[in-house]
């Protein structure tokens, strides 16, 4: 029986059926309608600086190799031999001229072209067309201020259009003298929960921070660290890209996290004037706390991390978490950022630990005979969304609001039904 | 006297493991010097270079500039332990049931006078909640410790490097020590 996706989400997006978090059929449809249609984050240009440099990752559940081709261009190649499907690259990163399949040794270059087939004459009588058997490639590859994305959809909008208003907020992190880079290495771990639970949290769930991560506020002896605050906002666009942000009074700006080491405070003071000039007065007042680029590209810039929540069947998510730093910062500053990230949102991080615990427990409920029939609740703050002139994104709520999740599931539904779904209503106009 | 030293190191490591499994974290913390480093670098699948090299483990482990799972100084170790006492450390409340199996112990002279390098393998089992399905994890790896005499016939850990046997952690977090 085909799933009626429209029945899974409330008209006003205030609830989502738990079926969407367990059903293999829905999961298979997500692969087609979301992960093969959307622009997927792949990595950072700092991972592939030279021709022949490569790293491996996933677009949804499809393994891909991202290469800097011999032509200097970026390629996203499906990591699967065109002959019988063996993985042609089994290293996580490196530099190579060719990917040679371990099975029958078909060989591809860094552009994905098939350049060698053993026994081409004796076995194939020269009847095989190499040009038709290169590695399958993403339809479009592009980068935005150093971040590499790709999509399998030839008819997808440009990356810039796909990001829409979200690019304005991404710039808050990416627009730096000298750009950004990744610290070498990726934290990878498995959470036994559907990918959407991780993403709807990273979308900007400020509500949970004071409670799920209360141990940090207690440790810092700062009980108000994660309080609600009029300057803390949830921002979402029709695109389903969302974030939780802080808007400072004019002239004030983010100078690093609370309780940060002195070296970072000094770094932000030293670079303040230059960053302010790059960002301008409006942008400079906004701090991007956490957010999600639809479908599964999470951001927690205040802790120097971006991450991809790779789906692994309906029941598991493989988190790939990176540390993103200013490329021009001194070594000791990068090290301090790296430690701040690791200690907070790495897999051993004092905040991250508790998220996995919660998502796993939530996901388990979706398979139970009684609770599996109930939905997840996203009603908080519905009807209290407003606009703020000068801030891109159509819907703004207090930090303690679920407008970001409603926006996420609106976009999810739109992808799944292929229809244009009603936009979130903006009733109250405040601020 | 090599044998005596080896037995002393073994007994130290066994006791240390027991302190973890008995959740005597404050006593465990006392085993680290103030200038300690508790470091677990990440690891990755490396490309063969085709030269017949001996596959050195170090070549596939991040150095100090790369990402680590733990990169704790004394203060951060203390924070991890204090967090467990906040009443809001949900990932460890109720606490994990752990068992640290320590083996393959070797001891040799360290670089600084009086220091010993102790190598050991570990298998750590973690059971949480009802202890079935997703609530069971295994972690495996090796440790290279730099030990210093503590003045009372035992040791303190100056530096612990933990090299994991995983590239993807097959668990939802690293909320326990190794
Ligand atoms: S599967 Fe790759 S050459 Fe046969
Ligand atoms: Fe969280």
XYZ file of C-alpha atoms and ligand atoms in Angstrom:
614
model
C 0.000 0.000 0.000
C 1.439 3.303 -1.029
C 2.054 5.774 1.762
C -0.004 8.952 1.647
C 2.641 11.399 2.740
C 0.163 14.223 3.276
C -1.431 12.187 6.083
C 1.851 12.100 7.971
C 2.134 15.818 8.695
C -0.440 18.233 10.154
C -1.799 20.967 7.863
C -0.116 23.548 10.059
C 2.938 21.298 10.561
C 2.349 21.084 14.317
C 2.644 17.305 14.403
C 4.386 14.593 12.403
C 3.410 10.922 12.476
C 5.942 8.587 14.079
C 5.526 6.355 11.050
C 7.834 8.765 9.216
C 10.610 7.823 11.649
C 10.488 4.031 11.296
C 8.902 2.969 7.991
C 11.346 1.387 5.473
C 9.052 2.358 2.619
C 9.133 6.015 3.615
C 12.874 5.762 4.041
C 13.279 4.353 0.521
C 11.095 7.173 -0.836
C 13.265 9.720 1.002
C 16.304 8.412 -0.858
C 14.583 9.127 -4.164
C 12.790 12.328 -3.326
C 15.161 14.016 -0.937
C 18.693 12.676 -1.139
C 18.710 12.341 -4.926
C 16.994 15.700 -5.471
C 18.518 18.127 -2.965
C 21.959 19.688 -2.881
C 24.036 17.651 -0.453
C 27.007 18.961 1.532
C 30.133 16.938 0.685
C 33.052 18.651 2.360
C 35.405 21.601 2.161
C 37.770 22.700 -0.567
C 40.604 22.584 1.974
C 40.293 18.767 1.766
C 41.119 18.729 -1.952
C 43.649 21.434 -2.687
C 45.767 19.724 -5.384
C 44.816 17.844 -8.563
C 44.333 14.171 -7.667
C 43.370 14.958 -4.051
C 40.253 13.108 -2.994
C 38.096 12.210 -0.024
C 35.152 9.870 0.308
C 31.733 10.662 1.746
C 28.041 9.959 1.165
C 25.156 11.613 -0.594
C 22.323 10.105 1.424
C 23.240 6.415 1.434
C 25.223 6.523 -1.820
C 28.990 6.405 -1.335
C 30.817 9.064 -3.348
C 34.388 10.130 -3.994
C 35.023 13.835 -4.195
C 38.079 14.633 -6.282
C 40.031 17.623 -7.468
C 40.288 16.502 -11.080
C 43.342 16.684 -13.256
C 41.607 19.694 -14.779
C 41.449 21.350 -11.350
C 37.653 21.053 -11.261
C 35.689 19.352 -8.472
C 34.016 16.029 -9.216
C 31.561 13.965 -7.175
C 31.884 10.370 -8.404
C 29.744 7.487 -7.208
C 32.127 5.109 -5.494
C 31.020 2.011 -7.342
C 32.526 0.265 -10.336
C 30.451 0.336 -13.504
C 31.296 -3.323 -14.145
C 29.823 -5.143 -11.154
C 29.650 -2.439 -8.527
C 32.654 -2.968 -6.266
C 33.817 0.088 -4.310
C 36.698 1.494 -6.360
C 38.083 3.652 -3.544
C 38.419 2.316 -0.037
C 40.574 5.018 1.491
C 38.997 7.944 3.339
C 41.290 10.477 1.688
C 44.522 10.816 -0.237
C 45.986 11.781 -3.568
C 45.898 9.514 -6.589
C 46.061 9.475 -10.356
C 43.651 6.573 -10.661
C 41.080 4.442 -8.902
C 41.631 0.835 -9.794
C 38.822 -1.611 -8.996
C 39.994 -4.499 -6.781
C 37.720 -7.007 -8.560
C 38.608 -7.046 -12.296
C 40.763 -3.952 -12.323
C 38.724 -1.529 -14.365
C 40.570 1.727 -13.834
C 39.230 5.276 -13.648
C 41.047 8.601 -13.508
C 40.369 11.375 -11.006
C 37.787 12.853 -13.390
C 35.875 9.559 -13.201
C 36.646 8.526 -16.783
C 37.213 4.844 -17.472
C 40.770 4.664 -18.746
C 41.592 0.969 -18.517
C 39.814 -2.371 -18.921
C 41.994 -5.513 -18.738
C 41.778 -7.963 -21.666
C 39.915 -5.443 -23.701
C 40.858 -7.272 -26.900
C 40.838 -10.896 -25.739
C 37.724 -10.649 -23.607
C 35.719 -7.816 -25.091
C 36.871 -8.049 -28.748
C 37.346 -4.281 -28.494
C 33.587 -3.962 -28.328
C 33.413 -2.097 -25.027
C 32.961 1.670 -25.190
C 35.077 3.200 -22.435
C 33.443 6.579 -22.822
C 30.058 5.088 -21.828
C 31.372 3.436 -18.680
C 32.910 6.166 -16.576
C 31.922 6.394 -12.905
C 28.430 7.798 -12.403
C 28.771 11.445 -11.439
C 26.601 13.890 -9.574
C 24.656 15.989 -12.057
C 25.926 19.249 -10.567
C 28.844 20.057 -8.276
C 29.449 23.517 -6.921
C 30.938 25.199 -3.900
C 29.871 28.085 -1.758
C 32.653 29.998 0.005
C 34.736 26.844 0.293
C 31.944 24.376 1.102
C 31.428 21.729 -1.578
C 27.941 20.559 -2.505
C 26.524 18.286 -5.190
C 23.172 17.040 -6.410
C 22.068 14.067 -8.492
C 19.283 16.203 -10.006
C 20.195 17.761 -13.336
C 17.141 20.003 -13.073
C 17.873 21.213 -9.534
C 18.181 24.984 -9.140
C 21.686 26.418 -8.816
C 23.382 25.923 -5.449
C 23.076 29.633 -4.717
C 19.329 29.531 -5.366
C 18.986 26.349 -3.360
C 20.624 27.961 -0.337
C 18.490 31.067 -0.757
C 18.287 33.216 2.373
C 20.392 30.731 4.311
C 23.511 31.895 2.465
C 23.213 35.237 4.262
C 23.553 33.442 7.607
C 26.246 31.043 6.379
C 28.262 34.112 5.429
C 28.419 35.080 9.098
C 30.735 32.118 9.552
C 32.337 31.762 6.128
C 33.082 35.386 5.291
C 36.519 35.738 6.834
C 39.751 37.198 5.589
C 41.513 34.133 4.236
C 38.325 32.062 4.306
C 37.790 28.946 6.397
C 39.259 25.453 6.507
C 38.627 22.128 8.174
C 40.856 20.682 10.871
C 42.113 17.330 9.456
C 40.025 14.351 10.553
C 36.308 13.684 10.909
C 34.423 12.490 13.960
C 32.086 9.708 12.869
C 29.600 7.892 15.070
C 26.336 5.972 14.910
C 23.138 7.121 16.558
C 20.341 4.573 16.570
C 17.704 7.082 15.542
C 16.133 8.266 12.303
C 18.139 11.066 10.648
C 15.244 13.528 10.891
C 15.366 13.497 14.689
C 18.960 14.680 14.597
C 18.217 17.303 11.951
C 15.068 18.689 13.558
C 17.176 19.205 16.673
C 20.100 20.814 14.872
C 17.525 22.929 12.990
C 17.533 25.204 16.035
C 15.988 23.425 19.031
C 16.868 26.062 21.617
C 14.170 24.603 23.889
C 16.223 21.522 24.803
C 19.499 23.284 25.503
C 18.853 24.390 29.083
C 17.538 20.958 30.033
C 19.266 18.325 27.898
C 22.547 20.215 28.268
C 21.888 21.564 31.748
C 25.019 19.834 33.014
C 27.140 22.410 31.177
C 25.386 25.413 32.689
C 25.819 23.795 36.099
C 29.493 23.096 35.489
C 30.008 26.694 34.411
C 28.107 27.841 37.512
C 26.089 29.936 35.127
C 22.474 28.857 35.641
C 21.199 31.454 33.160
C 23.575 30.402 30.373
C 20.844 28.847 28.237
C 17.864 30.977 29.233
C 15.256 32.359 26.878
C 16.131 35.884 25.828
C 14.415 38.471 23.605
C 17.465 38.701 21.387
C 17.541 34.992 20.712
C 15.510 34.039 17.682
C 14.442 31.121 15.561
C 14.619 31.937 11.887
C 13.264 29.847 9.070
C 12.650 30.202 5.388
C 10.221 28.454 3.029
C 13.237 26.474 1.862
C 13.270 24.533 5.137
C 16.730 25.869 5.969
C 16.580 27.119 9.525
C 18.598 28.437 12.391
C 18.640 29.694 15.913
C 20.427 33.045 16.066
C 21.261 35.862 18.422
C 20.670 39.436 17.372
C 22.819 41.929 19.228
C 22.024 45.600 19.753
C 23.479 47.827 17.015
C 27.243 48.083 17.284
C 27.603 44.915 19.357
C 28.695 41.596 17.951
C 29.549 38.027 18.840
C 33.016 37.798 20.367
C 33.193 34.069 20.869
C 31.382 31.753 23.221
C 30.959 32.306 26.935
C 33.549 30.514 29.046
C 36.044 30.404 26.193
C 39.826 30.367 26.708
C 41.560 33.732 26.850
C 43.382 33.123 23.575
C 40.051 33.097 21.726
C 38.825 36.257 23.418
C 42.034 37.947 22.293
C 41.644 36.566 18.785
C 38.126 37.964 18.436
C 39.262 41.330 19.777
C 42.164 41.473 17.346
C 40.063 40.517 14.322
C 36.930 42.422 15.279
C 37.492 45.476 13.114
C 38.309 43.450 10.002
C 35.392 41.051 10.426
C 33.030 43.972 11.097
C 34.150 45.577 7.859
C 33.625 42.379 5.886
C 30.166 41.697 7.285
C 28.785 45.220 7.529
C 26.555 46.574 10.321
C 23.387 44.458 9.800
C 25.082 41.119 9.399
C 27.639 41.882 12.031
C 24.960 42.064 14.723
C 23.735 38.539 14.141
C 25.330 35.417 15.573
C 24.474 32.027 14.063
C 24.062 29.665 17.035
C 22.881 26.446 15.374
C 20.978 25.511 12.250
C 20.335 23.068 9.458
C 20.595 23.353 5.700
C 17.886 21.052 4.377
C 18.004 18.113 4.410
C 20.844 17.039 6.713
C 23.665 19.576 6.915
C 23.924 20.779 10.502
C 25.749 23.836 11.868
C 26.859 24.769 15.381
C 29.228 27.612 14.512
C 29.621 28.888 18.071
C 31.364 25.599 18.784
C 33.224 25.599 15.462
C 31.450 22.588 14.023
C 29.474 21.616 10.938
C 28.157 18.104 10.452
C 26.363 15.806 8.097
C 23.674 13.433 9.419
C 23.941 10.560 6.940
C 20.859 8.330 6.871
C 21.565 4.626 7.497
C 18.222 2.943 7.051
C 15.175 4.229 8.926
C 16.697 3.358 12.319
C 20.234 4.731 12.219
C 22.137 7.896 11.481
C 25.851 8.178 10.935
C 27.018 11.540 12.188
C 30.078 13.007 10.441
C 31.224 15.986 12.410
C 33.902 18.445 11.300
C 35.754 21.294 12.945
C 35.606 24.488 10.856
C 38.030 27.294 11.674
C 39.283 30.556 10.203
C 42.052 29.609 7.780
C 44.164 32.661 8.594
C 44.034 32.190 12.369
C 47.311 31.325 14.130
C 47.967 27.665 14.910
C 47.293 28.098 18.669
C 43.935 29.734 17.939
C 42.924 26.868 15.658
C 43.994 24.401 18.353
C 41.899 26.230 20.941
C 38.875 26.178 18.610
C 39.436 22.493 17.965
C 39.486 21.709 21.673
C 36.398 23.826 22.327
C 34.574 21.899 19.644
C 35.811 18.478 20.794
C 34.994 19.163 24.422
C 31.472 20.318 23.634
C 30.198 18.680 20.442
C 32.647 15.933 19.569
C 31.344 12.406 20.308
C 32.857 12.666 23.805
C 31.703 16.280 24.127
C 29.955 17.347 27.272
C 26.942 18.507 25.250
C 26.907 16.017 22.391
C 26.757 12.927 24.651
C 23.289 13.747 25.853
C 21.815 14.414 22.412
C 22.478 10.858 21.213
C 20.926 9.518 24.399
C 17.748 11.532 23.790
C 17.328 10.872 20.064
C 17.775 7.133 20.535
C 15.077 7.099 23.183
C 12.685 9.182 21.041
C 13.276 6.969 18.015
C 12.585 3.798 19.997
C 9.118 5.103 20.840
C 8.166 5.300 17.176
C 8.258 1.497 16.915
C 6.067 0.735 19.890
C 2.485 -0.514 19.487
C 0.869 2.308 21.444
C 3.224 5.272 20.968
C 3.978 4.317 17.382
C 0.415 5.402 16.551
C 0.918 8.810 18.142
C 2.715 11.728 16.531
C 5.641 13.900 17.561
C 4.545 17.330 18.772
C 5.815 20.526 17.119
C 3.083 22.988 18.146
C 5.123 25.374 20.259
C 4.652 29.001 19.299
C 2.413 28.321 16.299
C 0.676 31.517 15.240
C 3.289 33.659 16.965
C 5.758 33.962 14.109
C 6.745 37.368 12.824
C 9.159 39.088 10.441
C 12.069 41.329 11.273
C 12.895 43.873 8.590
C 16.464 43.481 7.437
C 16.746 39.834 8.459
C 16.294 37.380 5.595
C 13.886 34.494 6.197
C 10.183 34.887 6.471
C 9.423 33.435 9.859
C 10.862 34.396 13.133
C 9.904 33.097 16.515
C 11.215 33.399 19.988
C 14.122 31.086 20.632
C 11.745 28.823 22.492
C 9.522 28.036 19.547
C 9.194 25.147 17.135
C 8.894 27.272 14.024
C 12.144 25.806 12.722
C 10.846 22.247 12.972
C 7.585 23.241 11.266
C 9.620 24.743 8.472
C 11.772 21.602 8.218
C 8.767 19.277 7.978
C 6.993 21.588 5.547
C 9.958 21.238 3.206
C 10.135 17.497 3.888
C 6.498 17.139 2.887
C 7.032 19.227 -0.213
C 9.894 16.980 -1.303
C 7.890 13.838 -0.583
C 4.643 14.884 -2.282
C 6.272 16.809 -5.118
C 3.636 19.481 -4.545
C 3.952 22.976 -3.292
C 2.706 22.919 0.333
C 1.111 25.885 2.118
C 3.624 28.251 3.650
C 3.809 28.838 7.377
C 1.476 31.584 8.437
C 2.839 34.782 9.858
C 0.122 36.054 12.156
C 1.683 38.250 14.739
C 3.969 41.005 13.614
C 6.159 42.194 16.401
C 9.665 43.387 16.995
C 64.101 -6.298 38.050
C 62.394 -5.971 34.708
C 59.836 -8.532 35.845
C 59.140 -6.661 39.061
C 58.648 -3.461 37.154
C 56.324 -5.165 34.687
C 54.209 -6.623 37.458
C 54.036 -3.257 39.198
C 52.885 -1.623 35.967
C 50.341 -4.345 35.314
C 48.920 -4.077 38.809
C 48.708 -0.316 38.412
C 46.785 -0.621 35.139
C 44.440 -3.292 36.526
C 43.671 -1.197 39.547
C 43.116 1.847 37.399
C 40.642 -0.122 35.272
C 38.834 -1.297 38.384
C 38.481 2.285 39.633
C 36.727 3.113 36.350
C 34.455 0.082 36.489
C 33.608 0.805 40.118
C 32.959 4.428 39.120
C 35.479 5.750 41.639
C 36.238 8.619 39.277
C 37.681 10.980 41.891
C 40.248 8.365 42.863
C 40.893 7.634 39.194
C 41.532 11.342 38.589
C 44.228 11.285 41.279
C 46.221 8.939 39.050
C 46.921 11.766 36.574
C 49.644 14.373 36.971
C 48.754 18.049 36.757
C 50.595 18.377 33.453
C 48.826 15.336 31.986
C 47.485 14.859 28.499
C 44.678 12.372 27.921
C 44.629 12.000 24.160
C 42.671 9.783 21.775
C 43.377 10.843 18.202
C 41.060 9.921 15.333
C 42.105 7.414 12.742
C 41.287 6.957 9.078
C 41.524 4.508 6.164
C 44.675 5.377 4.312
C 45.511 4.799 0.677
C 48.056 2.044 -0.028
C 51.104 3.552 -1.601
C 52.121 0.372 -3.406
C 55.713 0.390 -2.222
C 55.444 -2.655 0.004
C 55.623 -0.565 3.155
C 54.890 -2.125 6.527
C 51.560 -0.337 7.079
C 52.624 1.758 10.075
C 49.697 2.501 12.388
C 51.015 6.009 13.094
C 50.531 6.937 9.453
C 46.776 6.521 9.742
C 46.388 8.283 13.088
C 45.952 12.067 13.202
C 48.809 14.025 14.742
C 48.390 16.853 17.268
C 47.040 19.236 14.661
C 44.191 16.874 13.692
C 40.935 15.919 15.347
C 40.963 13.788 18.483
C 38.123 12.126 20.369
C 39.713 13.245 23.611
C 42.355 15.928 23.967
C 42.077 16.602 27.670
C 44.365 18.408 30.022
C 43.991 18.022 33.789
C 41.263 20.646 33.937
C 39.152 19.047 31.208
C 39.411 15.611 32.809
C 38.193 17.201 36.027
C 35.248 18.773 34.162
C 34.232 15.436 32.711
C 34.126 13.927 36.182
C 32.377 16.916 37.742
C 29.755 16.771 35.002
C 28.747 13.317 36.219
C 27.829 14.923 39.552
C 25.537 17.626 38.150
C 22.458 15.417 38.157
C 21.927 16.306 34.493
C 24.512 14.074 32.786
C 21.790 12.077 31.045
C 24.156 9.970 28.947
C 25.549 8.544 32.192
C 22.461 8.654 34.372
C 21.676 5.893 35.109
C 25.367 5.130 34.777
C 26.842 2.751 32.233
C 27.893 -0.655 33.448
C 31.421 -1.008 32.122
C 34.165 -3.590 32.170
C 37.646 -2.672 31.024
C 39.713 -5.681 30.001
C 43.401 -4.740 29.972
C 46.004 -7.036 28.443
C 49.195 -7.207 26.314
C 51.038 -5.092 28.867
C 54.627 -4.096 28.121
C 56.856 -1.702 30.030
C 60.093 -0.008 29.023
C 62.155 3.028 29.958
C 60.707 6.349 28.935
C 62.576 9.319 27.498
C 62.873 11.316 30.713
C 64.758 9.755 33.641
C 62.445 7.806 35.909
C 59.644 7.669 33.371
C 58.226 4.427 32.066
C 56.371 3.817 28.827
C 53.611 1.264 29.341
C 51.729 -0.209 26.423
C 48.482 -2.090 26.862
C 45.517 -3.301 24.862
C 41.955 -2.730 26.025
C 38.517 -4.072 25.336
C 35.830 -2.015 27.009
C 32.280 -3.296 27.279
C 29.429 -0.913 28.024
C 25.903 -1.915 28.929
C 23.275 0.771 29.410
C 19.645 0.836 30.437
C 18.147 -2.591 29.737
C 21.412 -3.708 28.145
C 19.979 -5.149 24.941
C 20.117 -4.057 21.306
C 21.361 -0.502 21.000
C 22.253 -0.442 24.687
C 25.409 -2.555 24.322
C 28.738 -1.333 22.960
C 32.276 -2.632 22.589
C 35.340 -0.428 22.212
C 38.770 -1.756 21.408
C 42.195 -0.176 21.060
C 45.696 0.206 22.475
C 47.138 2.663 24.940
C 50.579 4.081 25.286
C 51.084 5.595 28.729
C 53.963 7.617 30.056
C 54.140 6.852 33.787
C 56.000 8.626 36.539
C 56.667 7.285 40.027
C 54.184 8.798 42.484
C 56.644 8.675 45.417
C 54.599 5.980 47.175
C 55.771 3.015 45.179
C 53.095 3.405 42.538
C 52.634 5.543 39.437
C 50.913 8.540 37.943
C 49.969 8.973 34.301
C 51.700 11.884 32.574
C 50.429 11.146 29.111
C 47.972 8.610 27.797
C 47.675 8.122 24.057
C 44.736 5.924 23.124
C 44.727 4.554 19.588
C 41.260 3.268 18.743
C 40.624 0.305 16.444
C 37.622 2.075 14.906
C 37.171 4.732 12.270
C 33.438 5.081 12.831
C 32.390 4.758 16.470
C 29.739 2.066 16.557
C 28.044 3.774 19.492
C 26.110 6.979 20.111
C 28.828 8.651 22.141
C 32.048 8.263 24.092
C 30.713 8.970 27.552
C 33.135 6.592 29.294
C 36.913 6.647 29.799
C 39.487 4.254 28.328
S 33.564 -5.005 -10.407
Fe 35.035 -3.531 -10.865
S 36.159 -4.442 -12.441
Fe 34.640 -5.916 -12.034
Fe 21.732 19.299 21.713
